Tab-separated table of C-alpha atoms in Angstrom:
chain	number	residue	atom	x	y	z
V	1	MET	CA	-38.654	33.902	-8.328
V	2	LEU	CA	-39.342	36.562	-5.383
V	3	TRP	CA	-41.920	34.180	-3.520
V	4	ILE	CA	-38.761	31.811	-3.742
V	5	LYS	CA	-36.713	34.511	-2.827
V	6	ALA	CA	-38.643	35.870	0.265
V	7	PHE	CA	-39.230	31.628	1.665
V	8	HIS	CA	-35.339	31.503	1.541
V	9	ILE	CA	-34.790	34.608	3.698
V	10	ILE	CA	-37.433	33.342	6.076
V	11	ALA	CA	-36.001	30.048	6.489
V	12	ILE	CA	-32.580	32.129	7.091
V	13	VAL	CA	-33.951	33.997	9.571
V	14	CYS	CA	-35.706	30.752	11.552
V	15	TRP	CA	-32.759	28.929	11.246
V	16	PHE	CA	-30.447	31.233	12.570
V	17	ALA	CA	-32.617	32.356	15.409
V	18	GLY	CA	-32.154	28.581	16.478
V	19	ILE	CA	-28.237	28.503	15.707
V	20	PHE	CA	-27.760	31.695	17.803
V	21	TYR	CA	-29.799	30.506	20.691
V	22	LEU	CA	-29.469	26.870	20.946
V	23	PRO	CA	-25.613	27.279	21.604
V	24	ARG	CA	-26.452	29.858	24.288
V	25	LEU	CA	-28.732	27.114	26.225
V	26	PHE	CA	-25.394	25.196	26.061
V	27	VAL	CA	-23.914	27.897	28.258
V	28	TYR	CA	-27.084	27.610	30.706
V	29	HIS	CA	-26.745	24.125	30.551
V	30	ALA	CA	-23.300	23.795	31.582
V	31	MET	CA	-23.255	26.474	34.162
V	32	ALA	CA	-26.526	24.595	35.800
V	33	GLU	CA	-25.984	23.470	39.294
V	34	ASP	CA	-29.110	21.371	39.996
V	35	GLN	CA	-30.824	18.422	38.177
V	36	ALA	CA	-33.899	20.203	37.341
V	37	THR	CA	-32.509	22.994	35.533
V	38	ARG	CA	-30.445	20.763	33.530
V	39	GLU	CA	-33.399	18.342	32.668
V	40	HIS	CA	-35.642	21.599	31.868
V	41	LEU	CA	-32.694	22.877	29.189
V	42	LYS	CA	-32.961	19.211	27.977
V	43	ILE	CA	-36.226	19.934	26.827
V	44	MET	CA	-35.780	23.284	25.405
V	45	GLU	CA	-32.557	22.000	23.544
V	46	ARG	CA	-34.401	18.920	22.057
V	47	LYS	CA	-37.195	21.392	20.912
V	48	LEU	CA	-35.153	23.642	19.300
V	49	TYR	CA	-32.696	21.443	17.537
V	50	ARG	CA	-36.154	19.878	15.872
V	51	PHE	CA	-37.068	23.174	15.126
V	52	MET	CA	-34.412	24.516	13.414
V	53	SER	CA	-33.465	21.707	11.672
V	54	PRO	CA	-36.584	21.756	8.522
V	55	PHE	CA	-35.355	25.489	8.409
V	56	ALA	CA	-31.861	24.650	7.349
V	57	VAL	CA	-33.384	22.040	4.792
V	58	PHE	CA	-35.741	24.643	3.649
V	59	THR	CA	-32.887	27.574	3.331
V	60	LEU	CA	-30.943	24.913	1.325
V	61	VAL	CA	-33.773	24.127	-0.980
V	62	PHE	CA	-34.908	27.724	-1.652
V	63	GLY	CA	-31.410	28.943	-1.999
V	64	GLY	CA	-30.593	26.095	-4.512
V	65	TRP	CA	-33.621	27.160	-6.178
V	66	LEU	CA	-32.615	30.535	-6.837
V	67	ALA	CA	-29.320	29.290	-7.932
V	68	SER	CA	-30.586	27.158	-10.497
V	69	TYR	CA	-32.591	30.117	-12.185
V	70	ASN	CA	-28.748	30.801	-13.410
V	71	TRP	CA	-26.363	28.453	-12.834
V	72	ALA	CA	-23.514	29.489	-14.846
V	73	TYR	CA	-23.028	33.002	-13.404
V	74	TYR	CA	-23.121	31.612	-9.740
V	75	TRP	CA	-20.762	29.006	-10.479
V	76	GLN	CA	-18.418	31.425	-11.810
V	77	SER	CA	-18.595	33.882	-9.391
V	78	LYS	CA	-16.107	33.768	-6.716
V	79	TRP	CA	-18.206	35.596	-4.021
V	80	PHE	CA	-20.982	32.466	-4.554
V	81	ILE	CA	-18.416	29.676	-4.110
V	82	ALA	CA	-17.101	31.641	-0.824
V	83	LYS	CA	-20.568	31.957	0.117
V	84	SER	CA	-21.379	28.144	-0.809
V	85	VAL	CA	-18.102	27.224	1.468
V	86	LEU	CA	-19.449	29.273	4.310
V	87	VAL	CA	-22.764	27.536	4.161
V	88	VAL	CA	-21.494	24.118	3.956
V	89	ILE	CA	-19.291	25.269	7.439
V	90	LEU	CA	-22.913	26.533	8.816
V	91	ILE	CA	-24.284	23.054	7.804
V	92	ILE	CA	-21.482	21.239	9.847
V	93	TYR	CA	-22.094	23.849	12.790
V	94	HIS	CA	-25.799	22.448	13.173
V	95	GLY	CA	-24.948	19.045	12.826
V	96	VAL	CA	-22.438	19.729	15.783
V	97	CYS	CA	-25.132	21.417	17.464
V	98	GLY	CA	-26.986	18.072	16.983
V	99	HIS	CA	-23.929	15.848	18.803
V	100	PHE	CA	-23.561	18.346	21.554
V	101	VAL	CA	-27.416	18.105	22.183
V	102	GLN	CA	-27.259	14.301	22.158
V	103	GLN	CA	-24.369	14.461	24.352
V	104	LEU	CA	-26.067	16.750	27.239
V	105	GLN	CA	-29.682	14.743	26.650
V	106	GLN	CA	-27.062	11.690	28.345
V	107	ASP	CA	-25.359	13.721	30.857
V	108	ARG	CA	-21.843	12.650	28.661
V	109	CYS	CA	-20.930	16.079	27.135
V	110	GLN	CA	-17.900	17.901	29.307
V	111	ARG	CA	-17.751	21.277	27.791
V	112	SER	CA	-17.157	24.247	29.761
V	113	HIS	CA	-19.583	27.477	29.857
V	114	VAL	CA	-16.821	29.186	28.178
V	115	PHE	CA	-16.402	26.718	25.341
V	116	TYR	CA	-19.799	27.038	24.444
V	117	ARG	CA	-19.812	31.070	24.868
V	118	TRP	CA	-16.665	30.693	22.037
V	119	PHE	CA	-18.773	28.110	20.054
V	120	ASN	CA	-21.931	30.818	19.799
V	121	GLU	CA	-19.833	33.225	18.189
V	122	VAL	CA	-19.029	31.147	15.156
V	123	PRO	CA	-22.378	31.416	13.473
V	124	VAL	CA	-21.994	34.927	14.060
V	125	LEU	CA	-19.110	35.589	12.150
V	126	VAL	CA	-20.290	33.506	9.432
V	127	LEU	CA	-23.586	35.417	8.956
V	128	PHE	CA	-21.392	38.784	8.572
V	129	ALA	CA	-19.638	37.454	5.929
V	130	VAL	CA	-22.656	35.615	4.387
V	131	VAL	CA	-24.453	38.773	3.868
V	132	ILE	CA	-21.334	40.887	2.980
V	133	LEU	CA	-20.557	38.464	0.083
V	134	VAL	CA	-24.273	38.476	-0.829
V	135	VAL	CA	-24.570	42.118	-1.083
V	136	VAL	CA	-21.303	43.793	-1.740
V	137	LYS	CA	-20.169	40.584	-4.046
V	138	PRO	CA	-16.593	42.258	-3.172
V	139	PHE	CA	-14.931	39.509	-5.579
């Protein structure tokens, strides 16, 4: 079980590295004034999204595997249900990032750098909440 927990944590860290950095690339992309810079950012965004996506899957697989050791406890725990809702929000956020990557690849995204700066804060708040729920188990 400790190996599974270790791989779960590794996957989380790798996924969040991408979740934190990709929207920052969106900010730079929205601010870029020359086509060469935008093209370079397109490559970085595409590669980063491809890198982080398997770690999202690994996070879910290892997390589900860990929970499977004691389903009854976890699905009766309010903190775990709240954490699971936040994980669903992260999955949706990940999908929205993929949508933005596609739009930026096709030069169809009209969002401002200010939007992406705010968008970039969502996973920070979710991470804080998830860590507090898992460690403190406030309810």
